[in-house]
């Protein structure tokens, strides 16, 4: 196994470079932390951040789901293209 493969296999599977994936994951992580802090603040002061935590979770879920669907569609399109290219080469 190549030494960098564990760092590049998953990012490539979702159509990203290692650093692109790092930035995306960091952005999601920071947004989760902010949502978690809002939930803690709401726990202490129930009149603050009443819907912030749940709003954040819904937005993050929608964004992650959309990214997943785009990655799957891209992967499917690559597979179709590879099959088409293989068919042309073999013909």
PDB file of C-alpha atoms in Angstrom:
ATOM      1  CA  UNK A   1       0.000   0.000   0.000  1.00  0.00           C
ATOM      2  CA  UNK A   2       1.318   3.426  -0.879  1.00  0.00           C
ATOM      3  CA  UNK A   3       1.949   5.572   2.205  1.00  0.00           C
ATOM      4  CA  UNK A   4      -0.374   8.395   1.116  1.00  0.00           C
ATOM      5  CA  UNK A   5      -3.254   6.190  -0.015  1.00  0.00           C
ATOM      6  CA  UNK A   6      -5.145   6.317   3.336  1.00  0.00           C
ATOM      7  CA  UNK A   7      -5.099  10.114   3.042  1.00  0.00           C
ATOM      8  CA  UNK A   8      -6.352  10.287  -0.549  1.00  0.00           C
ATOM      9  CA  UNK A   9      -8.724   7.353  -1.114  1.00  0.00           C
ATOM     10  CA  UNK A  10     -11.801   8.759   0.620  1.00  0.00           C
ATOM     11  CA  UNK A  11     -11.369  12.353  -0.618  1.00  0.00           C
ATOM     12  CA  UNK A  12     -11.028  11.034  -4.174  1.00  0.00           C
ATOM     13  CA  UNK A  13     -14.175   8.928  -3.731  1.00  0.00           C
ATOM     14  CA  UNK A  14     -16.177  12.106  -3.101  1.00  0.00           C
ATOM     15  CA  UNK A  15     -14.493  14.070  -5.885  1.00  0.00           C
ATOM     16  CA  UNK A  16     -12.138  16.123  -3.716  1.00  0.00           C
ATOM     17  CA  UNK A  17      -8.425  16.533  -3.232  1.00  0.00           C
ATOM     18  CA  UNK A  18      -6.938  15.915   0.198  1.00  0.00           C
ATOM     19  CA  UNK A  19      -6.761  19.644   0.984  1.00  0.00           C
ATOM     20  CA  UNK A  20     -10.209  20.346  -0.468  1.00  0.00           C
ATOM     21  CA  UNK A  21     -11.612  17.595   1.732  1.00  0.00           C
ATOM     22  CA  UNK A  22      -9.706  18.938   4.746  1.00  0.00           C
ATOM     23  CA  UNK A  23     -11.184  22.416   4.265  1.00  0.00           C
ATOM     24  CA  UNK A  24     -14.696  21.061   3.758  1.00  0.00           C
ATOM     25  CA  UNK A  25     -14.488  18.819   6.831  1.00  0.00           C
ATOM     26  CA  UNK A  26     -13.010  21.643   8.923  1.00  0.00           C
ATOM     27  CA  UNK A  27     -15.809  23.980   7.856  1.00  0.00           C
ATOM     28  CA  UNK A  28     -18.453  21.406   8.779  1.00  0.00           C
ATOM     29  CA  UNK A  29     -16.697  20.717  12.078  1.00  0.00           C
ATOM     30  CA  UNK A  30     -16.501  24.382  13.045  1.00  0.00           C
ATOM     31  CA  UNK A  31     -20.157  24.872  12.206  1.00  0.00           C
ATOM     32  CA  UNK A  32     -21.005  21.864  14.406  1.00  0.00           C
ATOM     33  CA  UNK A  33     -18.998  23.347  17.271  1.00  0.00           C
ATOM     34  CA  UNK A  34     -20.840  26.668  16.934  1.00  0.00           C
ATOM     35  CA  UNK A  35     -24.169  24.792  16.955  1.00  0.00           C
ATOM     36  CA  UNK A  36     -23.088  22.833  20.024  1.00  0.00           C
ATOM     37  CA  UNK A  37     -22.099  26.012  21.837  1.00  0.00           C
ATOM     38  CA  UNK A  38     -25.482  27.514  20.963  1.00  0.00           C
ATOM     39  CA  UNK A  39     -27.154  24.429  22.478  1.00  0.00           C
ATOM     40  CA  UNK A  40     -25.100  24.775  25.662  1.00  0.00           C
ATOM     41  CA  UNK A  41     -25.969  28.458  25.867  1.00  0.00           C
ATOM     42  CA  UNK A  42     -29.634  27.615  25.326  1.00  0.00           C
ATOM     43  CA  UNK A  43     -29.439  25.023  28.109  1.00  0.00           C
ATOM     44  CA  UNK A  44     -28.178  27.640  30.536  1.00  0.00           C
ATOM     45  CA  UNK A  45     -30.425  30.430  29.280  1.00  0.00           C
ATOM     46  CA  UNK A  46     -33.548  28.868  27.703  1.00  0.00           C
ATOM     47  CA  UNK A  47     -34.622  32.200  26.230  1.00  0.00           C
ATOM     48  CA  UNK A  48     -31.441  32.422  24.076  1.00  0.00           C
ATOM     49  CA  UNK A  49     -30.718  30.531  20.852  1.00  0.00           C
ATOM     50  CA  UNK A  50     -34.142  28.882  20.976  1.00  0.00           C
ATOM     51  CA  UNK A  51     -33.893  27.283  17.518  1.00  0.00           C
ATOM     52  CA  UNK A  52     -30.222  27.860  16.664  1.00  0.00           C
ATOM     53  CA  UNK A  53     -29.032  24.318  17.439  1.00  0.00           C
ATOM     54  CA  UNK A  54     -31.824  22.526  15.598  1.00  0.00           C
ATOM     55  CA  UNK A  55     -31.607  24.984  12.683  1.00  0.00           C
ATOM     56  CA  UNK A  56     -27.870  24.320  12.437  1.00  0.00           C
ATOM     57  CA  UNK A  57     -28.373  20.534  12.463  1.00  0.00           C
ATOM     58  CA  UNK A  58     -31.032  20.738   9.719  1.00  0.00           C
ATOM     59  CA  UNK A  59     -28.836  22.947   7.514  1.00  0.00           C
ATOM     60  CA  UNK A  60     -25.768  20.768   7.995  1.00  0.00           C
ATOM     61  CA  UNK A  61     -27.760  17.607   7.272  1.00  0.00           C
ATOM     62  CA  UNK A  62     -29.225  19.114   4.097  1.00  0.00           C
ATOM     63  CA  UNK A  63     -25.807  20.246   2.911  1.00  0.00           C
ATOM     64  CA  UNK A  64     -24.119  16.921   3.696  1.00  0.00           C
ATOM     65  CA  UNK A  65     -26.920  14.968   2.026  1.00  0.00           C
ATOM     66  CA  UNK A  66     -26.685  17.143  -1.102  1.00  0.00           C
ATOM     67  CA  UNK A  67     -22.889  16.671  -1.224  1.00  0.00           C
ATOM     68  CA  UNK A  68     -23.337  12.917  -0.866  1.00  0.00           C
ATOM     69  CA  UNK A  69     -25.869  12.816  -3.694  1.00  0.00           C
ATOM     70  CA  UNK A  70     -23.576  14.879  -5.956  1.00  0.00           C
ATOM     71  CA  UNK A  71     -20.664  12.541  -5.190  1.00  0.00           C
ATOM     72  CA  UNK A  72     -22.799   9.490  -5.997  1.00  0.00           C
ATOM     73  CA  UNK A  73     -24.042  11.063  -9.236  1.00  0.00           C
ATOM     74  CA  UNK A  74     -20.483  11.978 -10.201  1.00  0.00           C
ATOM     75  CA  UNK A  75     -19.291   8.449  -9.411  1.00  0.00           C
ATOM     76  CA  UNK A  76     -22.129   6.972 -11.484  1.00  0.00           C
ATOM     77  CA  UNK A  77     -21.301   9.308 -14.382  1.00  0.00           C
ATOM     78  CA  UNK A  78     -17.618   8.294 -14.205  1.00  0.00           C
ATOM     79  CA  UNK A  79     -18.617   4.611 -14.248  1.00  0.00           C
ATOM     80  CA  UNK A  80     -20.859   5.130 -17.281  1.00  0.00           C
ATOM     81  CA  UNK A  81     -18.078   7.024 -19.079  1.00  0.00           C
ATOM     82  CA  UNK A  82     -15.565   4.286 -18.287  1.00  0.00           C
ATOM     83  CA  UNK A  83     -17.941   1.617 -19.610  1.00  0.00           C
ATOM     84  CA  UNK A  84     -18.553   3.647 -22.768  1.00  0.00           C
ATOM     85  CA  UNK A  85     -14.815   4.145 -23.316  1.00  0.00           C
ATOM     86  CA  UNK A  86     -14.122   0.448 -22.733  1.00  0.00           C
ATOM     87  CA  UNK A  87     -16.868  -0.492 -25.201  1.00  0.00           C
ATOM     88  CA  UNK A  88     -15.385   1.795 -27.871  1.00  0.00           C
ATOM     89  CA  UNK A  89     -11.881   0.452 -27.334  1.00  0.00           C
ATOM     90  CA  UNK A  90     -13.035  -3.167 -27.566  1.00  0.00           C
ATOM     91  CA  UNK A  91     -15.129  -2.553 -30.688  1.00  0.00           C
TER      92      UNK A  91
END
